[in-house]
Amino acid sequence: THFGYQTVAVEEKQAKVAEVFHSVAAKYDLMNDLMSFGVHRLWKRITIDMSGVRPGNRVLDLAGGTGDLTRKFSKIVGPQGKVILADINSSMLNVGRDRLTDQGYVGNIEYVQANAECLPFEDNSFDVITIAFGLRNVTDKDAALRSMARCLKPGGRLLVLEFSKPTNPLMSKAYDLYSFTALPFMGKVVTNDAESYKYLAESIRMHPDQETLKCMMEEAGLVRCSYHNMTSGVVALHRGIKP
Ligand code: SAM
């Protein structure tokens, strides 16, 4: 049946995403730097700056992986605050926890294995929620956005950092070429896993564009939704507030 088909497709996507991140976890940070020429650090810096996070805040870094944002948040929220790094994938979570612990980031960070679609946190419990390069991997994005909105405190902010639609046709062509040729090639050379990087390129292509994602955030109940294009729209940072 139609529904039978959908169930299989959903399970296949979840299994594929799990396989990809178990496979790339150990080399994830290196690949991020290589693939983005280090620019992901700037995109993340801007995300922190635009989050308005303050000392003492409670922050959820969802799909937080190896913890780049968590580390920055942990410094800002300080000992009175708390950062929860949540990810569905145990391999990514382990790499993140080991890395941050080795670097001395302890005391105000918790690690939780969780699916963005059904977050195991109380209503109205976070000042800031971020999901960086994670939403495109989530099967039911609307459910995930509703779940994030539920967990935000009134006045709390959701920030979605994600690949998006390049605004300039030349950039769009160059980017297509890059993601379907250079990406799988680097994946093959560095991780011996071209397939995972092909999946990543495809998932980027399938992800909703800037305006569509903005509407999805509004439908999830957030207000004052807006986005900020970076690197000619290769990446966009969406922001919304819980009323
Ligand atoms: N946020 C990190 C960063 O920016 O470097 C990691 C991003 S990584 C590309 C995507 C992460 O999303 C992976 O760690 C993956 O396990 C996680 N993920 C995928 N589906 C998820 C879901 N349904 N719920 C929570 N995390 C998920």
PDB file of C-alpha atoms and ligand atoms in Angstrom:
ATOM      1  CA  THR A   1       0.000   0.000   0.000  1.00  0.00           C
ATOM      2  CA  HIS A   2       0.933   3.634  -0.185  1.00  0.00           C
ATOM      3  CA  PHE A   3       1.424   3.698   3.599  1.00  0.00           C
ATOM      4  CA  GLY A   4       3.414   0.479   3.497  1.00  0.00           C
ATOM      5  CA  TYR A   5       5.725   2.091   0.982  1.00  0.00           C
ATOM      6  CA  GLN A   6       6.113   5.182   3.147  1.00  0.00           C
ATOM      7  CA  THR A   7       7.016   3.132   6.217  1.00  0.00           C
ATOM      8  CA  VAL A   8       9.736   1.328   4.281  1.00  0.00           C
ATOM      9  CA  ALA A   9      11.071   4.623   2.900  1.00  0.00           C
ATOM     10  CA  VAL A  10      11.157   6.201   6.376  1.00  0.00           C
ATOM     11  CA  GLU A  11      12.936   3.213   7.888  1.00  0.00           C
ATOM     12  CA  GLU A  12      15.390   3.130   4.995  1.00  0.00           C
ATOM     13  CA  LYS A  13      16.242   6.798   5.445  1.00  0.00           C
ATOM     14  CA  GLN A  14      16.755   6.383   9.203  1.00  0.00           C
ATOM     15  CA  ALA A  15      18.944   3.325   8.670  1.00  0.00           C
ATOM     16  CA  LYS A  16      20.958   5.112   5.984  1.00  0.00           C
ATOM     17  CA  VAL A  17      21.504   8.183   8.209  1.00  0.00           C
ATOM     18  CA  ALA A  18      22.592   5.946  11.100  1.00  0.00           C
ATOM     19  CA  GLU A  19      25.005   4.038   8.852  1.00  0.00           C
ATOM     20  CA  VAL A  20      26.477   7.248   7.399  1.00  0.00           C
ATOM     21  CA  PHE A  21      27.225   8.818  10.792  1.00  0.00           C
ATOM     22  CA  HIS A  22      28.527   5.619  12.405  1.00  0.00           C
ATOM     23  CA  SER A  23      30.868   5.366   9.433  1.00  0.00           C
ATOM     24  CA  VAL A  24      32.133   8.959   9.369  1.00  0.00           C
ATOM     25  CA  ALA A  25      32.227   9.731  13.138  1.00  0.00           C
ATOM     26  CA  ALA A  26      35.950   9.191  13.691  1.00  0.00           C
ATOM     27  CA  LYS A  27      36.970  11.390  10.734  1.00  0.00           C
ATOM     28  CA  TYR A  28      34.043  13.799  10.938  1.00  0.00           C
ATOM     29  CA  ASP A  29      35.964  16.854  12.171  1.00  0.00           C
ATOM     30  CA  LEU A  30      38.770  16.471   9.657  1.00  0.00           C
ATOM     31  CA  MET A  31      36.280  16.054   6.809  1.00  0.00           C
ATOM     32  CA  ASN A  32      34.345  19.144   7.904  1.00  0.00           C
ATOM     33  CA  ASP A  33      37.452  21.267   7.669  1.00  0.00           C
ATOM     34  CA  LEU A  34      38.469  19.784   4.328  1.00  0.00           C
ATOM     35  CA  MET A  35      35.036  19.944   2.718  1.00  0.00           C
ATOM     36  CA  SER A  36      34.262  23.509   3.732  1.00  0.00           C
ATOM     37  CA  PHE A  37      37.868  24.800   3.533  1.00  0.00           C
ATOM     38  CA  GLY A  38      37.455  25.598   7.224  1.00  0.00           C
ATOM     39  CA  VAL A  39      34.557  27.986   6.587  1.00  0.00           C
ATOM     40  CA  HIS A  40      32.165  25.925   8.757  1.00  0.00           C
ATOM     41  CA  ARG A  41      33.978  27.463  11.727  1.00  0.00           C
ATOM     42  CA  LEU A  42      32.877  30.929  10.625  1.00  0.00           C
ATOM     43  CA  TRP A  43      29.276  29.776   9.974  1.00  0.00           C
ATOM     44  CA  LYS A  44      29.188  28.345  13.498  1.00  0.00           C
ATOM     45  CA  ARG A  45      30.726  31.482  15.014  1.00  0.00           C
ATOM     46  CA  ILE A  46      27.971  33.573  13.411  1.00  0.00           C
ATOM     47  CA  THR A  47      25.354  31.133  14.737  1.00  0.00           C
ATOM     48  CA  ILE A  48      26.618  31.612  18.293  1.00  0.00           C
ATOM     49  CA  ASP A  49      26.699  35.395  17.873  1.00  0.00           C
ATOM     50  CA  MET A  50      23.144  35.479  16.495  1.00  0.00           C
ATOM     51  CA  SER A  51      21.807  33.154  19.207  1.00  0.00           C
ATOM     52  CA  GLY A  52      21.936  35.917  21.808  1.00  0.00           C
ATOM     53  CA  VAL A  53      23.049  33.322  24.385  1.00  0.00           C
ATOM     54  CA  ARG A  54      23.922  34.675  27.832  1.00  0.00           C
ATOM     55  CA  PRO A  55      25.599  33.457  31.011  1.00  0.00           C
ATOM     56  CA  GLY A  56      23.257  31.205  32.986  1.00  0.00           C
ATOM     57  CA  ASN A  57      21.188  30.141  29.934  1.00  0.00           C
ATOM     58  CA  ARG A  58      19.989  26.579  29.255  1.00  0.00           C
ATOM     59  CA  VAL A  59      20.952  25.574  25.707  1.00  0.00           C
ATOM     60  CA  LEU A  60      20.148  22.512  23.607  1.00  0.00           C
ATOM     61  CA  ASP A  61      22.651  21.740  20.829  1.00  0.00           C
ATOM     62  CA  LEU A  62      20.526  19.278  18.887  1.00  0.00           C
ATOM     63  CA  ALA A  63      22.106  16.903  16.359  1.00  0.00           C
ATOM     64  CA  GLY A  64      25.197  18.302  18.041  1.00  0.00           C
ATOM     65  CA  GLY A  65      27.516  15.552  16.773  1.00  0.00           C
ATOM     66  CA  THR A  66      31.098  16.137  17.806  1.00  0.00           C
ATOM     67  CA  GLY A  67      30.174  19.257  19.761  1.00  0.00           C
ATOM     68  CA  ASP A  68      31.577  22.333  17.969  1.00  0.00           C
ATOM     69  CA  LEU A  69      28.658  24.521  19.068  1.00  0.00           C
ATOM     70  CA  THR A  70      28.420  22.911  22.503  1.00  0.00           C
ATOM     71  CA  ARG A  71      32.014  23.887  23.247  1.00  0.00           C
ATOM     72  CA  LYS A  72      31.391  27.539  22.384  1.00  0.00           C
ATOM     73  CA  PHE A  73      28.091  27.626  24.302  1.00  0.00           C
ATOM     74  CA  SER A  74      29.669  25.980  27.338  1.00  0.00           C
ATOM     75  CA  LYS A  75      32.155  28.867  27.638  1.00  0.00           C
ATOM     76  CA  ILE A  76      29.439  31.515  27.398  1.00  0.00           C
ATOM     77  CA  VAL A  77      26.755  30.037  29.694  1.00  0.00           C
ATOM     78  CA  GLY A  78      29.341  29.443  32.422  1.00  0.00           C
ATOM     79  CA  PRO A  79      28.932  27.449  35.627  1.00  0.00           C
ATOM     80  CA  GLN A  80      25.361  28.672  36.284  1.00  0.00           C
ATOM     81  CA  GLY A  81      24.207  27.593  32.820  1.00  0.00           C
ATOM     82  CA  LYS A  82      23.800  24.225  31.109  1.00  0.00           C
ATOM     83  CA  VAL A  83      24.374  22.907  27.587  1.00  0.00           C
ATOM     84  CA  ILE A  84      22.836  19.653  26.453  1.00  0.00           C
ATOM     85  CA  LEU A  85      24.452  18.006  23.471  1.00  0.00           C
ATOM     86  CA  ALA A  86      21.819  15.696  21.998  1.00  0.00           C
ATOM     87  CA  ASP A  87      22.281  13.409  19.012  1.00  0.00           C
ATOM     88  CA  ILE A  88      20.543  10.283  17.743  1.00  0.00           C
ATOM     89  CA  ASN A  89      23.831   8.585  16.875  1.00  0.00           C
ATOM     90  CA  SER A  90      25.899   6.969  19.632  1.00  0.00           C
ATOM     91  CA  SER A  91      29.153   7.057  17.621  1.00  0.00           C
ATOM     92  CA  MET A  92      28.926  10.804  17.014  1.00  0.00           C
ATOM     93  CA  LEU A  93      27.918  11.393  20.626  1.00  0.00           C
ATOM     94  CA  ASN A  94      30.890   9.363  21.902  1.00  0.00           C
ATOM     95  CA  VAL A  95      33.377  11.216  19.707  1.00  0.00           C
ATOM     96  CA  GLY A  96      31.878  14.518  20.916  1.00  0.00           C
ATOM     97  CA  ARG A  97      31.946  13.574  24.597  1.00  0.00           C
ATOM     98  CA  ASP A  98      35.531  12.270  24.443  1.00  0.00           C
ATOM     99  CA  ARG A  99      36.748  15.312  22.567  1.00  0.00           C
ATOM    100  CA  LEU A 100      35.132  17.883  24.863  1.00  0.00           C
ATOM    101  CA  THR A 101      36.100  16.013  28.029  1.00  0.00           C
ATOM    102  CA  ASP A 102      39.733  15.732  26.844  1.00  0.00           C
ATOM    103  CA  GLN A 103      39.744  19.476  26.192  1.00  0.00           C
ATOM    104  CA  GLY A 104      38.564  20.129  29.752  1.00  0.00           C
ATOM    105  CA  TYR A 105      34.974  21.098  28.989  1.00  0.00           C
ATOM    106  CA  VAL A 106      33.242  19.515  31.969  1.00  0.00           C
ATOM    107  CA  GLY A 107      30.728  20.612  34.580  1.00  0.00           C
ATOM    108  CA  ASN A 108      28.020  22.322  32.556  1.00  0.00           C
ATOM    109  CA  ILE A 109      27.565  19.868  29.653  1.00  0.00           C
ATOM    110  CA  GLU A 110      25.239  16.866  29.475  1.00  0.00           C
ATOM    111  CA  TYR A 111      25.095  14.274  26.691  1.00  0.00           C
ATOM    112  CA  VAL A 112      21.774  12.773  25.681  1.00  0.00           C
ATOM    113  CA  GLN A 113      21.007  10.300  22.920  1.00  0.00           C
ATOM    114  CA  ALA A 114      17.758  11.572  21.432  1.00  0.00           C
ATOM    115  CA  ASN A 115      15.739  11.765  18.248  1.00  0.00           C
ATOM    116  CA  ALA A 116      14.897  15.330  17.200  1.00  0.00           C
ATOM    117  CA  GLU A 117      11.396  14.183  16.217  1.00  0.00           C
ATOM    118  CA  CYS A 118      10.389  13.352  19.797  1.00  0.00           C
ATOM    119  CA  LEU A 119      12.659  15.163  22.234  1.00  0.00           C
ATOM    120  CA  PRO A 120      12.810  13.732  25.765  1.00  0.00           C
ATOM    121  CA  PHE A 121      12.817  17.156  27.442  1.00  0.00           C
ATOM    122  CA  GLU A 122      10.211  19.129  29.352  1.00  0.00           C
ATOM    123  CA  ASP A 123       8.091  21.829  27.738  1.00  0.00           C
ATOM    124  CA  ASN A 124       9.430  25.394  28.013  1.00  0.00           C
ATOM    125  CA  SER A 125      12.855  24.335  29.249  1.00  0.00           C
ATOM    126  CA  PHE A 126      15.489  25.965  26.949  1.00  0.00           C
ATOM    127  CA  ASP A 127      16.508  29.563  26.251  1.00  0.00           C
ATOM    128  CA  VAL A 128      18.229  28.590  23.002  1.00  0.00           C
ATOM    129  CA  ILE A 129      18.025  25.517  20.748  1.00  0.00           C
ATOM    130  CA  THR A 130      20.385  25.066  17.801  1.00  0.00           C
ATOM    131  CA  ILE A 131      20.407  22.400  15.132  1.00  0.00           C
ATOM    132  CA  ALA A 132      23.437  22.749  12.867  1.00  0.00           C
ATOM    133  CA  PHE A 133      23.696  20.677   9.697  1.00  0.00           C
ATOM    134  CA  GLY A 134      21.277  18.248  11.328  1.00  0.00           C
ATOM    135  CA  LEU A 135      17.751  19.034  10.140  1.00  0.00           C
ATOM    136  CA  ARG A 136      18.316  17.731   6.629  1.00  0.00           C
ATOM    137  CA  ASN A 137      19.043  14.282   8.077  1.00  0.00           C
ATOM    138  CA  VAL A 138      15.803  14.164  10.046  1.00  0.00           C
ATOM    139  CA  THR A 139      13.029  12.181   8.397  1.00  0.00           C
ATOM    140  CA  ASP A 140      10.014  14.086   9.753  1.00  0.00           C
ATOM    141  CA  LYS A 141      11.249  17.678   9.803  1.00  0.00           C
ATOM    142  CA  ASP A 142       7.854  19.137  10.760  1.00  0.00           C
ATOM    143  CA  ALA A 143       7.629  16.860  13.800  1.00  0.00           C
ATOM    144  CA  ALA A 144      11.185  17.850  14.752  1.00  0.00           C
ATOM    145  CA  LEU A 145      10.439  21.587  14.481  1.00  0.00           C
ATOM    146  CA  ARG A 146       7.286  21.169  16.594  1.00  0.00           C
ATOM    147  CA  SER A 147       9.253  19.219  19.177  1.00  0.00           C
ATOM    148  CA  MET A 148      11.916  21.959  19.345  1.00  0.00           C
ATOM    149  CA  ALA A 149       9.250  24.665  19.637  1.00  0.00           C
ATOM    150  CA  ARG A 150       7.622  22.757  22.503  1.00  0.00           C
ATOM    151  CA  CYS A 151      10.897  22.576  24.455  1.00  0.00           C
ATOM    152  CA  LEU A 152      11.741  26.287  24.070  1.00  0.00           C
ATOM    153  CA  LYS A 153      10.799  28.704  26.831  1.00  0.00           C
ATOM    154  CA  PRO A 154       8.483  31.537  25.751  1.00  0.00           C
ATOM    155  CA  GLY A 155      10.841  34.120  24.237  1.00  0.00           C
ATOM    156  CA  GLY A 156      13.402  31.365  23.580  1.00  0.00           C
ATOM    157  CA  ARG A 157      15.139  31.166  20.204  1.00  0.00           C
ATOM    158  CA  LEU A 158      15.561  28.370  17.670  1.00  0.00           C
ATOM    159  CA  LEU A 159      18.493  28.595  15.251  1.00  0.00           C
ATOM    160  CA  VAL A 160      18.709  26.256  12.276  1.00  0.00           C
ATOM    161  CA  LEU A 161      22.042  26.296  10.468  1.00  0.00           C
ATOM    162  CA  GLU A 162      21.807  24.286   7.274  1.00  0.00           C
ATOM    163  CA  PHE A 163      22.850  24.040   3.652  1.00  0.00           C
ATOM    164  CA  SER A 164      20.400  25.929   1.510  1.00  0.00           C
ATOM    165  CA  LYS A 165      19.830  27.228  -1.993  1.00  0.00           C
ATOM    166  CA  PRO A 166      22.659  29.323  -3.484  1.00  0.00           C
ATOM    167  CA  THR A 167      21.344  32.721  -4.503  1.00  0.00           C
ATOM    168  CA  ASN A 168      23.757  33.207  -7.373  1.00  0.00           C
ATOM    169  CA  PRO A 169      23.455  30.934 -10.495  1.00  0.00           C
ATOM    170  CA  LEU A 170      27.227  30.725 -10.955  1.00  0.00           C
ATOM    171  CA  MET A 171      27.734  29.719  -7.343  1.00  0.00           C
ATOM    172  CA  SER A 172      24.917  27.208  -7.733  1.00  0.00           C
ATOM    173  CA  LYS A 173      26.649  25.525 -10.720  1.00  0.00           C
ATOM    174  CA  ALA A 174      30.059  25.504  -9.045  1.00  0.00           C
ATOM    175  CA  TYR A 175      28.552  24.126  -5.871  1.00  0.00           C
ATOM    176  CA  ASP A 176      26.691  21.326  -7.708  1.00  0.00           C
ATOM    177  CA  LEU A 177      29.865  20.296  -9.454  1.00  0.00           C
ATOM    178  CA  TYR A 178      31.810  20.419  -6.216  1.00  0.00           C
ATOM    179  CA  SER A 179      29.329  18.421  -4.144  1.00  0.00           C
ATOM    180  CA  PHE A 180      28.780  15.636  -6.681  1.00  0.00           C
ATOM    181  CA  THR A 181      32.421  15.155  -7.700  1.00  0.00           C
ATOM    182  CA  ALA A 182      34.910  16.555  -5.190  1.00  0.00           C
ATOM    183  CA  LEU A 183      32.904  15.591  -2.096  1.00  0.00           C
ATOM    184  CA  PRO A 184      32.591  11.850  -2.779  1.00  0.00           C
ATOM    185  CA  PHE A 185      36.228  11.850  -3.952  1.00  0.00           C
ATOM    186  CA  MET A 186      37.449  13.387  -0.668  1.00  0.00           C
ATOM    187  CA  GLY A 187      35.179  10.998   1.220  1.00  0.00           C
ATOM    188  CA  LYS A 188      36.804   8.096  -0.583  1.00  0.00           C
ATOM    189  CA  VAL A 189      40.360   9.297   0.031  1.00  0.00           C
ATOM    190  CA  VAL A 190      39.952  10.293   3.689  1.00  0.00           C
ATOM    191  CA  THR A 191      37.365   7.853   5.032  1.00  0.00           C
ATOM    192  CA  ASN A 192      37.366   5.207   2.277  1.00  0.00           C
ATOM    193  CA  ASP A 193      33.639   5.839   2.094  1.00  0.00           C
ATOM    194  CA  ALA A 194      32.468   7.633  -1.053  1.00  0.00           C
ATOM    195  CA  GLU A 195      28.876   6.404  -0.560  1.00  0.00           C
ATOM    196  CA  SER A 196      28.323   8.342   2.673  1.00  0.00           C
ATOM    197  CA  TYR A 197      29.488  11.543   1.043  1.00  0.00           C
ATOM    198  CA  LYS A 198      27.259  10.899  -1.962  1.00  0.00           C
ATOM    199  CA  TYR A 199      24.378  10.610   0.499  1.00  0.00           C
ATOM    200  CA  LEU A 200      25.377  13.924   2.082  1.00  0.00           C
ATOM    201  CA  ALA A 201      25.432  15.668  -1.314  1.00  0.00           C
ATOM    202  CA  GLU A 202      21.979  14.252  -2.146  1.00  0.00           C
ATOM    203  CA  SER A 203      20.529  15.220   1.224  1.00  0.00           C
ATOM    204  CA  ILE A 204      21.726  18.787   0.667  1.00  0.00           C
ATOM    205  CA  ARG A 205      19.992  18.880  -2.716  1.00  0.00           C
ATOM    206  CA  MET A 206      16.700  17.599  -1.229  1.00  0.00           C
ATOM    207  CA  HIS A 207      16.622  20.036   1.702  1.00  0.00           C
ATOM    208  CA  PRO A 208      13.920  22.757   1.651  1.00  0.00           C
ATOM    209  CA  ASP A 209      15.081  26.162   0.416  1.00  0.00           C
ATOM    210  CA  GLN A 210      15.199  29.326   2.538  1.00  0.00           C
ATOM    211  CA  GLU A 211      11.558  30.415   2.142  1.00  0.00           C
ATOM    212  CA  THR A 212      10.159  26.889   2.543  1.00  0.00           C
ATOM    213  CA  LEU A 213      12.047  26.303   5.768  1.00  0.00           C
ATOM    214  CA  LYS A 214      10.947  29.685   7.079  1.00  0.00           C
ATOM    215  CA  CYS A 215       7.285  28.708   6.446  1.00  0.00           C
ATOM    216  CA  MET A 216       7.850  25.350   8.146  1.00  0.00           C
ATOM    217  CA  MET A 217       9.152  27.136  11.236  1.00  0.00           C
ATOM    218  CA  GLU A 218       6.101  29.395  11.283  1.00  0.00           C
ATOM    219  CA  GLU A 219       3.839  26.365  10.956  1.00  0.00           C
ATOM    220  CA  ALA A 220       5.617  24.813  13.945  1.00  0.00           C
ATOM    221  CA  GLY A 221       4.411  27.815  15.971  1.00  0.00           C
ATOM    222  CA  LEU A 222       7.478  30.061  15.960  1.00  0.00           C
ATOM    223  CA  VAL A 223       7.222  33.786  15.303  1.00  0.00           C
ATOM    224  CA  ARG A 224       9.474  36.521  13.866  1.00  0.00           C
ATOM    225  CA  CYS A 225      11.083  33.854  11.659  1.00  0.00           C
ATOM    226  CA  SER A 226      13.851  35.110   9.406  1.00  0.00           C
ATOM    227  CA  TYR A 227      17.003  33.873   7.716  1.00  0.00           C
ATOM    228  CA  HIS A 228      20.473  35.090   7.024  1.00  0.00           C
ATOM    229  CA  ASN A 229      22.274  33.765   3.940  1.00  0.00           C
ATOM    230  CA  MET A 230      25.958  32.988   4.225  1.00  0.00           C
ATOM    231  CA  THR A 231      28.448  32.220   1.428  1.00  0.00           C
ATOM    232  CA  SER A 232      25.857  33.254  -1.227  1.00  0.00           C
ATOM    233  CA  GLY A 233      23.141  31.062   0.266  1.00  0.00           C
ATOM    234  CA  VAL A 234      25.219  27.867   0.234  1.00  0.00           C
ATOM    235  CA  VAL A 235      24.312  27.958   3.917  1.00  0.00           C
ATOM    236  CA  ALA A 236      21.455  29.780   5.653  1.00  0.00           C
ATOM    237  CA  LEU A 237      20.888  30.498   9.307  1.00  0.00           C
ATOM    238  CA  HIS A 238      17.173  30.524  10.168  1.00  0.00           C
ATOM    239  CA  ARG A 239      15.966  32.012  13.393  1.00  0.00           C
ATOM    240  CA  GLY A 240      12.563  31.892  15.075  1.00  0.00           C
ATOM    241  CA  ILE A 241      11.193  32.792  18.487  1.00  0.00           C
ATOM    242  CA  LYS A 242       8.675  30.983  20.675  1.00  0.00           C
ATOM    243  CA  PRO A 243       5.803  33.355  21.456  1.00  0.00           C
TER     244      PRO A 243
HETATM  245  N1  SAM B   1      25.979  19.794  14.606  1.00  0.00           N
HETATM  246  C1  SAM B   1      27.242  19.150  14.281  1.00  0.00           C
HETATM  247  C2  SAM B   1      28.072  20.065  13.430  1.00  0.00           C
HETATM  248  O1  SAM B   1      27.543  21.065  12.955  1.00  0.00           O
HETATM  249  O2  SAM B   1      29.259  19.789  13.205  1.00  0.00           O
HETATM  250  C3  SAM B   1      27.017  17.789  13.617  1.00  0.00           C
HETATM  251  C4  SAM B   1      26.307  17.812  12.303  1.00  0.00           C
HETATM  252  S1  SAM B   1      26.260  16.258  11.493  1.00  0.00           S
HETATM  253  C5  SAM B   1      26.389  16.701   9.787  1.00  0.00           C
HETATM  254  C6  SAM B   1      24.582  15.776  11.610  1.00  0.00           C
HETATM  255  C7  SAM B   1      24.215  15.106  12.908  1.00  0.00           C
HETATM  256  O3  SAM B   1      22.797  14.934  12.954  1.00  0.00           O
HETATM  257  C8  SAM B   1      24.803  13.710  13.094  1.00  0.00           C
HETATM  258  O4  SAM B   1      25.569  13.660  14.259  1.00  0.00           O
HETATM  259  C9  SAM B   1      23.579  12.805  13.166  1.00  0.00           C
HETATM  260  O5  SAM B   1      23.735  11.678  13.995  1.00  0.00           O
HETATM  261  C10 SAM B   1      22.533  13.762  13.692  1.00  0.00           C
HETATM  262  N2  SAM B   1      21.137  13.343  13.454  1.00  0.00           N
HETATM  263  C11 SAM B   1      20.620  12.826  12.327  1.00  0.00           C
HETATM  264  N3  SAM B   1      19.308  12.563  12.475  1.00  0.00           N
HETATM  265  C12 SAM B   1      18.976  12.944  13.730  1.00  0.00           C
HETATM  266  C13 SAM B   1      17.772  12.926  14.486  1.00  0.00           C
HETATM  267  N4  SAM B   1      16.627  12.468  13.964  1.00  0.00           N
HETATM  268  N5  SAM B   1      17.795  13.385  15.762  1.00  0.00           N
HETATM  269  C14 SAM B   1      18.950  13.843  16.309  1.00  0.00           C
HETATM  270  N6  SAM B   1      20.129  13.881  15.641  1.00  0.00           N
HETATM  271  C15 SAM B   1      20.146  13.436  14.370  1.00  0.00           C
END
